[in-house]
Amino acid sequence: MPTREPGGATTLPATSDELSRLLTAVRRGRVLTVTGRFREPRSLLVREIAARLSSNFCDGAAVVALDRPFGVRELTAALGCVPGVTFPPCGTADAVAWLAERDVLLVLDGADLLTPQARAWLRGLLDAAPGLRILAAARHPLGFPPERVHRL
């Protein structure tokens, strides 16, 4: 679990060496999932990675916090409503074609809540969108073939 320092600052649940390796893994790989028993440290770590790497992607980083089951419709709607990121407007009919032309980091905080259909859609999206990287926080790995896993 993350610890609180005097003054309320939160320390990351990773050493600086681990964080450096994770940043490199996201830049070089396609999918990285941070797993662990507790949601708060996973969320904290993936959001920190996204903040540090956002400028490395032409279209930035899109953080989607999943707090209930998310299907394809909910996921594409959430992508269209991420503030500060130039994603298609809510309800865009062909999100795959739109995302295929983007260089973006997609952060899925709470990826355990993705439905099987949403997971299948994301797997297909990886094939269609070469500039897409996925960073997920979940209790268990996503199970995508190019996935790297970091256990807390």
Short mmCIF file of N, CA and C in Angstrom, two decimals:
data_model
loop_
_atom_site.label_atom_id
_atom_site.label_comp_id
_atom_site.label_asym_id
_atom_site.label_seq_id
_atom_site.Cartn_x
_atom_site.Cartn_y
_atom_site.Cartn_z
N MET A 1 0.84 -1.18 0.00
CA MET A 1 0.00 0.00 0.00
C MET A 1 0.89 1.24 0.00
N PRO A 2 0.41 2.35 -0.63
CA PRO A 2 1.19 3.58 -0.60
C PRO A 2 1.24 4.12 0.82
N THR A 3 2.28 4.85 1.12
CA THR A 3 2.40 5.44 2.44
C THR A 3 2.25 6.94 2.35
N ARG A 4 1.81 7.54 3.43
CA ARG A 4 1.65 8.99 3.50
C ARG A 4 2.86 9.58 4.20
N GLU A 5 3.40 10.61 3.57
CA GLU A 5 4.52 11.32 4.16
C GLU A 5 3.99 12.51 4.95
N PRO A 6 4.81 13.11 5.81
CA PRO A 6 4.37 14.32 6.52
C PRO A 6 3.93 15.36 5.50
N GLY A 7 2.81 16.02 5.79
CA GLY A 7 2.28 17.01 4.87
C GLY A 7 1.26 16.42 3.91
N GLY A 8 0.99 15.11 4.02
CA GLY A 8 -0.05 14.50 3.21
C GLY A 8 0.39 13.96 1.86
N ALA A 9 1.66 14.09 1.49
CA ALA A 9 2.12 13.58 0.20
C ALA A 9 2.07 12.06 0.21
N THR A 10 1.80 11.47 -0.91
CA THR A 10 1.73 10.02 -1.04
C THR A 10 2.94 9.51 -1.80
N THR A 11 3.56 8.47 -1.27
CA THR A 11 4.69 7.88 -1.99
C THR A 11 4.15 6.78 -2.90
N LEU A 12 4.82 6.59 -4.00
CA LEU A 12 4.39 5.58 -4.96
C LEU A 12 4.72 4.18 -4.45
N PRO A 13 3.90 3.20 -4.86
CA PRO A 13 4.15 1.82 -4.46
C PRO A 13 5.19 1.14 -5.35
N ALA A 14 6.23 1.89 -5.72
CA ALA A 14 7.30 1.36 -6.56
C ALA A 14 8.57 2.16 -6.28
N THR A 15 9.70 1.50 -6.35
CA THR A 15 10.97 2.21 -6.19
C THR A 15 11.23 3.03 -7.45
N SER A 16 12.19 3.92 -7.40
CA SER A 16 12.50 4.72 -8.59
C SER A 16 13.01 3.83 -9.72
N ASP A 17 13.75 2.76 -9.39
CA ASP A 17 14.20 1.83 -10.42
C ASP A 17 13.02 1.10 -11.06
N GLU A 18 12.08 0.64 -10.23
CA GLU A 18 10.89 -0.02 -10.77
C GLU A 18 10.10 0.93 -11.65
N LEU A 19 9.93 2.16 -11.19
CA LEU A 19 9.19 3.15 -11.97
C LEU A 19 9.87 3.40 -13.31
N SER A 20 11.17 3.50 -13.31
CA SER A 20 11.91 3.69 -14.55
C SER A 20 11.68 2.52 -15.51
N ARG A 21 11.71 1.29 -14.98
CA ARG A 21 11.47 0.11 -15.83
C ARG A 21 10.04 0.11 -16.38
N LEU A 22 9.08 0.54 -15.56
CA LEU A 22 7.69 0.59 -16.01
C LEU A 22 7.49 1.64 -17.09
N LEU A 23 8.11 2.80 -16.93
CA LEU A 23 8.02 3.84 -17.95
C LEU A 23 8.58 3.34 -19.28
N THR A 24 9.70 2.64 -19.23
CA THR A 24 10.29 2.06 -20.44
C THR A 24 9.39 0.99 -21.02
N ALA A 25 8.80 0.16 -20.18
CA ALA A 25 7.91 -0.91 -20.66
C ALA A 25 6.70 -0.33 -21.40
N VAL A 26 6.17 0.78 -20.92
CA VAL A 26 5.03 1.39 -21.60
C VAL A 26 5.46 1.99 -22.94
N ARG A 27 6.61 2.64 -22.96
CA ARG A 27 7.10 3.24 -24.21
C ARG A 27 7.39 2.19 -25.28
N ARG A 28 7.95 1.05 -24.87
CA ARG A 28 8.40 0.04 -25.83
C ARG A 28 7.36 -1.03 -26.12
N GLY A 29 6.47 -1.29 -25.18
CA GLY A 29 5.50 -2.38 -25.35
C GLY A 29 4.14 -1.85 -25.80
N ARG A 30 3.20 -2.73 -25.90
CA ARG A 30 1.85 -2.35 -26.30
C ARG A 30 0.89 -2.36 -25.13
N VAL A 31 1.08 -3.32 -24.20
CA VAL A 31 0.15 -3.46 -23.07
C VAL A 31 0.94 -3.75 -21.80
N LEU A 32 0.65 -2.96 -20.77
CA LEU A 32 1.23 -3.20 -19.45
C LEU A 32 0.08 -3.17 -18.45
N THR A 33 -0.01 -4.22 -17.64
CA THR A 33 -1.03 -4.26 -16.59
C THR A 33 -0.34 -4.30 -15.24
N VAL A 34 -0.74 -3.38 -14.37
CA VAL A 34 -0.27 -3.35 -12.99
C VAL A 34 -1.32 -4.10 -12.17
N THR A 35 -0.90 -5.19 -11.55
CA THR A 35 -1.84 -6.00 -10.77
C THR A 35 -1.49 -5.95 -9.30
N GLY A 36 -2.44 -6.30 -8.50
CA GLY A 36 -2.23 -6.34 -7.06
C GLY A 36 -3.56 -6.43 -6.35
N ARG A 37 -3.48 -6.68 -5.09
CA ARG A 37 -4.67 -6.93 -4.30
C ARG A 37 -5.49 -5.67 -4.05
N PHE A 38 -4.81 -4.52 -3.87
CA PHE A 38 -5.50 -3.30 -3.47
C PHE A 38 -5.58 -2.30 -4.62
N ARG A 39 -6.75 -1.69 -4.80
CA ARG A 39 -6.97 -0.78 -5.92
C ARG A 39 -6.19 0.53 -5.80
N GLU A 40 -6.12 1.11 -4.62
CA GLU A 40 -5.49 2.42 -4.46
C GLU A 40 -4.04 2.45 -4.95
N PRO A 41 -3.18 1.50 -4.55
CA PRO A 41 -1.81 1.56 -5.05
C PRO A 41 -1.71 1.34 -6.56
N ARG A 42 -2.55 0.45 -7.10
CA ARG A 42 -2.55 0.24 -8.56
C ARG A 42 -2.93 1.53 -9.27
N SER A 43 -4.00 2.16 -8.82
CA SER A 43 -4.47 3.41 -9.43
C SER A 43 -3.42 4.50 -9.35
N LEU A 44 -2.85 4.64 -8.19
CA LEU A 44 -1.83 5.66 -7.99
C LEU A 44 -0.67 5.48 -8.95
N LEU A 45 -0.22 4.26 -9.11
CA LEU A 45 0.93 3.99 -9.97
C LEU A 45 0.61 4.23 -11.45
N VAL A 46 -0.51 3.73 -11.95
CA VAL A 46 -0.81 3.92 -13.38
C VAL A 46 -1.08 5.38 -13.70
N ARG A 47 -1.68 6.11 -12.78
CA ARG A 47 -1.93 7.53 -13.02
C ARG A 47 -0.62 8.33 -13.01
N GLU A 48 0.31 7.94 -12.18
CA GLU A 48 1.62 8.60 -12.18
C GLU A 48 2.37 8.31 -13.48
N ILE A 49 2.32 7.07 -13.93
CA ILE A 49 2.96 6.71 -15.20
C ILE A 49 2.33 7.51 -16.33
N ALA A 50 1.01 7.61 -16.35
CA ALA A 50 0.32 8.36 -17.40
C ALA A 50 0.72 9.83 -17.37
N ALA A 51 0.80 10.40 -16.19
CA ALA A 51 1.18 11.82 -16.07
C ALA A 51 2.60 12.04 -16.60
N ARG A 52 3.49 11.12 -16.30
CA ARG A 52 4.88 11.27 -16.74
C ARG A 52 5.06 11.03 -18.23
N LEU A 53 4.22 10.20 -18.83
CA LEU A 53 4.40 9.84 -20.23
C LEU A 53 3.45 10.54 -21.20
N SER A 54 2.51 11.27 -20.71
CA SER A 54 1.51 11.91 -21.57
C SER A 54 2.13 12.67 -22.74
N SER A 55 3.17 13.42 -22.47
CA SER A 55 3.79 14.23 -23.53
C SER A 55 4.56 13.38 -24.55
N ASN A 56 4.76 12.09 -24.27
CA ASN A 56 5.44 11.19 -25.20
C ASN A 56 4.52 10.73 -26.33
N PHE A 57 3.23 10.99 -26.19
CA PHE A 57 2.24 10.56 -27.17
C PHE A 57 1.61 11.79 -27.81
N CYS A 58 1.58 11.81 -29.14
CA CYS A 58 1.05 12.98 -29.87
C CYS A 58 -0.36 13.33 -29.41
N ASP A 59 -1.17 12.33 -29.13
CA ASP A 59 -2.55 12.56 -28.73
C ASP A 59 -2.75 12.42 -27.22
N GLY A 60 -1.65 12.37 -26.46
CA GLY A 60 -1.72 12.38 -25.01
C GLY A 60 -2.08 11.04 -24.39
N ALA A 61 -2.52 11.14 -23.15
CA ALA A 61 -2.94 9.97 -22.38
C ALA A 61 -4.39 10.16 -21.98
N ALA A 62 -5.17 9.13 -22.15
CA ALA A 62 -6.58 9.15 -21.77
C ALA A 62 -6.78 8.20 -20.60
N VAL A 63 -7.16 8.75 -19.46
CA VAL A 63 -7.38 7.93 -18.27
C VAL A 63 -8.88 7.70 -18.13
N VAL A 64 -9.26 6.43 -18.14
CA VAL A 64 -10.66 6.05 -17.96
C VAL A 64 -10.75 5.27 -16.66
N ALA A 65 -11.49 5.81 -15.70
CA ALA A 65 -11.70 5.15 -14.41
C ALA A 65 -12.97 4.32 -14.51
N LEU A 66 -12.82 3.02 -14.38
CA LEU A 66 -13.97 2.13 -14.47
C LEU A 66 -14.48 1.86 -13.06
N ASP A 67 -15.71 2.27 -12.80
CA ASP A 67 -16.28 2.11 -11.47
C ASP A 67 -17.52 1.21 -11.48
N ARG A 68 -17.82 0.69 -12.66
CA ARG A 68 -18.94 -0.23 -12.85
C ARG A 68 -18.60 -1.05 -14.10
N PRO A 69 -19.34 -2.11 -14.40
CA PRO A 69 -19.04 -2.87 -15.62
C PRO A 69 -19.09 -1.98 -16.86
N PHE A 70 -18.05 -2.10 -17.69
CA PHE A 70 -17.93 -1.30 -18.91
C PHE A 70 -17.94 -2.22 -20.11
N GLY A 71 -18.90 -2.01 -21.00
CA GLY A 71 -18.94 -2.69 -22.29
C GLY A 71 -18.30 -1.78 -23.34
N VAL A 72 -18.40 -2.17 -24.59
CA VAL A 72 -17.82 -1.39 -25.68
C VAL A 72 -18.46 -0.01 -25.75
N ARG A 73 -19.77 0.06 -25.64
CA ARG A 73 -20.48 1.34 -25.72
C ARG A 73 -20.03 2.30 -24.61
N GLU A 74 -19.95 1.80 -23.40
CA GLU A 74 -19.52 2.65 -22.28
C GLU A 74 -18.07 3.08 -22.44
N LEU A 75 -17.24 2.18 -22.93
CA LEU A 75 -15.83 2.49 -23.10
C LEU A 75 -15.63 3.55 -24.18
N THR A 76 -16.27 3.41 -25.32
CA THR A 76 -16.12 4.41 -26.38
C THR A 76 -16.72 5.75 -25.96
N ALA A 77 -17.82 5.72 -25.21
CA ALA A 77 -18.39 6.97 -24.72
C ALA A 77 -17.44 7.65 -23.74
N ALA A 78 -16.81 6.87 -22.85
CA ALA A 78 -15.86 7.43 -21.89
C ALA A 78 -14.65 8.02 -22.61
N LEU A 79 -14.18 7.35 -23.65
CA LEU A 79 -13.04 7.86 -24.42
C LEU A 79 -13.38 9.20 -25.06
N GLY A 80 -14.60 9.35 -25.50
CA GLY A 80 -15.01 10.60 -26.14
C GLY A 80 -15.21 11.75 -25.18
N CYS A 81 -15.19 11.46 -23.90
CA CYS A 81 -15.46 12.50 -22.90
C CYS A 81 -14.28 12.78 -21.98
N VAL A 82 -13.09 12.32 -22.34
CA VAL A 82 -11.91 12.56 -21.52
C VAL A 82 -11.49 14.02 -21.69
N PRO A 83 -11.50 14.81 -20.60
CA PRO A 83 -11.14 16.22 -20.72
C PRO A 83 -9.68 16.41 -21.11
N GLY A 84 -9.45 17.36 -22.00
CA GLY A 84 -8.09 17.71 -22.38
C GLY A 84 -7.45 16.81 -23.41
N VAL A 85 -8.14 15.77 -23.85
CA VAL A 85 -7.60 14.85 -24.85
C VAL A 85 -8.49 14.92 -26.08
N THR A 86 -7.88 15.01 -27.24
CA THR A 86 -8.63 15.17 -28.48
C THR A 86 -9.16 13.84 -28.99
N PHE A 87 -10.13 13.29 -28.31
CA PHE A 87 -10.77 12.06 -28.74
C PHE A 87 -12.03 12.41 -29.50
N PRO A 88 -12.57 11.42 -30.23
CA PRO A 88 -13.78 11.71 -30.99
C PRO A 88 -14.91 12.13 -30.05
N PRO A 89 -15.83 12.92 -30.53
CA PRO A 89 -16.96 13.33 -29.69
C PRO A 89 -17.72 12.11 -29.18
N CYS A 90 -18.40 12.28 -28.05
CA CYS A 90 -19.19 11.18 -27.48
C CYS A 90 -20.10 10.60 -28.55
N GLY A 91 -20.13 9.29 -28.64
CA GLY A 91 -21.02 8.61 -29.56
C GLY A 91 -20.49 8.46 -30.97
N THR A 92 -19.21 8.71 -31.21
CA THR A 92 -18.64 8.55 -32.55
C THR A 92 -18.89 7.11 -33.02
N ALA A 93 -19.40 6.99 -34.22
CA ALA A 93 -19.81 5.68 -34.74
C ALA A 93 -18.64 4.72 -34.93
N ASP A 94 -17.52 5.19 -35.45
CA ASP A 94 -16.42 4.29 -35.75
C ASP A 94 -15.17 4.68 -34.96
N ALA A 95 -15.18 4.37 -33.68
CA ALA A 95 -14.06 4.73 -32.82
C ALA A 95 -12.79 3.99 -33.23
N VAL A 96 -12.91 2.78 -33.76
CA VAL A 96 -11.73 2.02 -34.15
C VAL A 96 -10.98 2.74 -35.27
N ALA A 97 -11.69 3.16 -36.31
CA ALA A 97 -11.04 3.87 -37.41
C ALA A 97 -10.42 5.16 -36.93
N TRP A 98 -11.09 5.86 -36.03
CA TRP A 98 -10.57 7.12 -35.51
C TRP A 98 -9.30 6.87 -34.70
N LEU A 99 -9.35 5.87 -33.82
CA LEU A 99 -8.20 5.56 -32.96
C LEU A 99 -7.04 4.96 -33.75
N ALA A 100 -7.32 4.33 -34.89
CA ALA A 100 -6.26 3.72 -35.70
C ALA A 100 -5.25 4.75 -36.18
N GLU A 101 -5.65 6.00 -36.23
CA GLU A 101 -4.76 7.06 -36.70
C GLU A 101 -4.10 7.84 -35.57
N ARG A 102 -4.26 7.40 -34.35
CA ARG A 102 -3.78 8.15 -33.20
C ARG A 102 -2.55 7.51 -32.56
N ASP A 103 -1.80 8.35 -31.86
CA ASP A 103 -0.67 7.94 -31.03
C ASP A 103 -1.07 8.30 -29.61
N VAL A 104 -1.55 7.32 -28.86
CA VAL A 104 -2.18 7.61 -27.57
C VAL A 104 -1.90 6.51 -26.55
N LEU A 105 -1.86 6.93 -25.29
CA LEU A 105 -1.77 6.01 -24.16
C LEU A 105 -3.16 5.92 -23.54
N LEU A 106 -3.74 4.74 -23.57
CA LEU A 106 -5.05 4.50 -22.97
C LEU A 106 -4.83 3.86 -21.61
N VAL A 107 -5.27 4.55 -20.56
CA VAL A 107 -5.12 4.06 -19.19
C VAL A 107 -6.47 3.59 -18.70
N LEU A 108 -6.54 2.32 -18.33
CA LEU A 108 -7.78 1.72 -17.84
C LEU A 108 -7.62 1.42 -16.36
N ASP A 109 -8.16 2.28 -15.53
CA ASP A 109 -8.06 2.14 -14.08
C ASP A 109 -9.27 1.38 -13.58
N GLY A 110 -9.05 0.12 -13.22
CA GLY A 110 -10.16 -0.75 -12.81
C GLY A 110 -10.56 -1.69 -13.93
N ALA A 111 -9.58 -2.15 -14.70
CA ALA A 111 -9.84 -2.95 -15.90
C ALA A 111 -10.54 -4.27 -15.61
N ASP A 112 -10.61 -4.69 -14.37
CA ASP A 112 -11.36 -5.90 -14.03
C ASP A 112 -12.83 -5.76 -14.39
N LEU A 113 -13.29 -4.53 -14.50
CA LEU A 113 -14.71 -4.27 -14.77
C LEU A 113 -15.05 -4.24 -16.26
N LEU A 114 -14.07 -4.51 -17.13
CA LEU A 114 -14.35 -4.59 -18.56
C LEU A 114 -15.12 -5.88 -18.85
N THR A 115 -16.16 -5.78 -19.66
CA THR A 115 -16.90 -6.98 -20.05
C THR A 115 -16.05 -7.78 -21.04
N PRO A 116 -16.36 -9.05 -21.24
CA PRO A 116 -15.63 -9.84 -22.24
C PRO A 116 -15.68 -9.20 -23.63
N GLN A 117 -16.80 -8.59 -23.98
CA GLN A 117 -16.92 -7.93 -25.29
C GLN A 117 -15.98 -6.73 -25.38
N ALA A 118 -15.85 -5.97 -24.29
CA ALA A 118 -14.95 -4.81 -24.29
C ALA A 118 -13.50 -5.27 -24.38
N ARG A 119 -13.17 -6.35 -23.72
CA ARG A 119 -11.80 -6.90 -23.82
C ARG A 119 -11.50 -7.35 -25.25
N ALA A 120 -12.45 -8.01 -25.86
CA ALA A 120 -12.27 -8.46 -27.25
C ALA A 120 -12.11 -7.25 -28.18
N TRP A 121 -12.90 -6.21 -27.94
CA TRP A 121 -12.81 -4.99 -28.75
C TRP A 121 -11.43 -4.36 -28.61
N LEU A 122 -10.92 -4.30 -27.38
CA LEU A 122 -9.58 -3.74 -27.15
C LEU A 122 -8.49 -4.58 -27.82
N ARG A 123 -8.63 -5.91 -27.79
CA ARG A 123 -7.66 -6.78 -28.46
C ARG A 123 -7.62 -6.47 -29.95
N GLY A 124 -8.80 -6.34 -30.55
CA GLY A 124 -8.88 -6.00 -31.97
C GLY A 124 -8.35 -4.60 -32.25
N LEU A 125 -8.57 -3.70 -31.33
CA LEU A 125 -8.09 -2.32 -31.47
C LEU A 125 -6.57 -2.28 -31.51
N LEU A 126 -5.92 -3.13 -30.75
CA LEU A 126 -4.45 -3.18 -30.78
C LEU A 126 -3.93 -3.53 -32.17
N ASP A 127 -4.65 -4.39 -32.89
CA ASP A 127 -4.25 -4.73 -34.26
C ASP A 127 -4.49 -3.57 -35.22
N ALA A 128 -5.57 -2.85 -35.01
CA ALA A 128 -5.97 -1.77 -35.93
C ALA A 128 -5.24 -0.45 -35.66
N ALA A 129 -4.77 -0.25 -34.44
CA ALA A 129 -4.20 1.03 -34.05
C ALA A 129 -2.75 0.86 -33.59
N PRO A 130 -1.79 0.96 -34.50
CA PRO A 130 -0.39 0.72 -34.13
C PRO A 130 0.18 1.74 -33.14
N GLY A 131 -0.41 2.91 -33.03
CA GLY A 131 0.08 3.92 -32.10
C GLY A 131 -0.55 3.85 -30.73
N LEU A 132 -1.39 2.87 -30.50
CA LEU A 132 -2.09 2.72 -29.23
C LEU A 132 -1.24 1.92 -28.25
N ARG A 133 -1.15 2.42 -27.02
CA ARG A 133 -0.55 1.68 -25.91
C ARG A 133 -1.62 1.60 -24.83
N ILE A 134 -1.71 0.46 -24.16
CA ILE A 134 -2.68 0.29 -23.08
C ILE A 134 -1.93 0.08 -21.77
N LEU A 135 -2.29 0.86 -20.78
CA LEU A 135 -1.78 0.73 -19.42
C LEU A 135 -2.99 0.47 -18.54
N ALA A 136 -3.03 -0.68 -17.90
CA ALA A 136 -4.20 -1.06 -17.11
C ALA A 136 -3.83 -1.29 -15.66
N ALA A 137 -4.80 -1.05 -14.79
CA ALA A 137 -4.68 -1.38 -13.37
C ALA A 137 -5.83 -2.34 -13.07
N ALA A 138 -5.48 -3.53 -12.57
CA ALA A 138 -6.50 -4.55 -12.31
C ALA A 138 -5.97 -5.55 -11.30
N ARG A 139 -6.87 -6.34 -10.76
CA ARG A 139 -6.42 -7.40 -9.85
C ARG A 139 -5.70 -8.51 -10.61
N HIS A 140 -6.11 -8.70 -11.88
CA HIS A 140 -5.56 -9.78 -12.69
C HIS A 140 -5.15 -9.23 -14.06
N PRO A 141 -4.21 -9.87 -14.74
CA PRO A 141 -3.81 -9.43 -16.08
C PRO A 141 -4.98 -9.45 -17.06
N LEU A 142 -4.87 -8.64 -18.10
CA LEU A 142 -5.90 -8.61 -19.14
C LEU A 142 -5.89 -9.89 -19.96
N GLY A 143 -4.72 -10.50 -20.13
CA GLY A 143 -4.60 -11.72 -20.91
C GLY A 143 -4.41 -11.47 -22.39
N PHE A 144 -3.93 -10.28 -22.76
CA PHE A 144 -3.67 -9.96 -24.17
C PHE A 144 -2.29 -10.49 -24.52
N PRO A 145 -2.12 -11.05 -25.72
CA PRO A 145 -0.83 -11.65 -26.10
C PRO A 145 0.41 -10.77 -25.91
N PRO A 146 0.39 -9.46 -26.21
CA PRO A 146 1.64 -8.71 -26.02
C PRO A 146 1.80 -8.13 -24.61
N GLU A 147 1.02 -8.60 -23.67
CA GLU A 147 0.96 -7.97 -22.35
C GLU A 147 2.18 -8.26 -21.48
N ARG A 148 2.61 -7.20 -20.76
CA ARG A 148 3.60 -7.34 -19.69
C ARG A 148 2.85 -7.07 -18.40
N VAL A 149 3.23 -7.74 -17.35
CA VAL A 149 2.53 -7.62 -16.06
C VAL A 149 3.51 -7.19 -14.98
N HIS A 150 3.08 -6.20 -14.19
CA HIS A 150 3.86 -5.77 -13.02
C HIS A 150 2.98 -6.03 -11.79
N ARG A 151 3.45 -6.90 -10.91
CA ARG A 151 2.69 -7.24 -9.71
C ARG A 151 3.16 -6.38 -8.54
N LEU A 152 2.22 -5.78 -7.87
CA LEU A 152 2.54 -5.00 -6.66
C LEU A 152 2.57 -5.92 -5.46
#
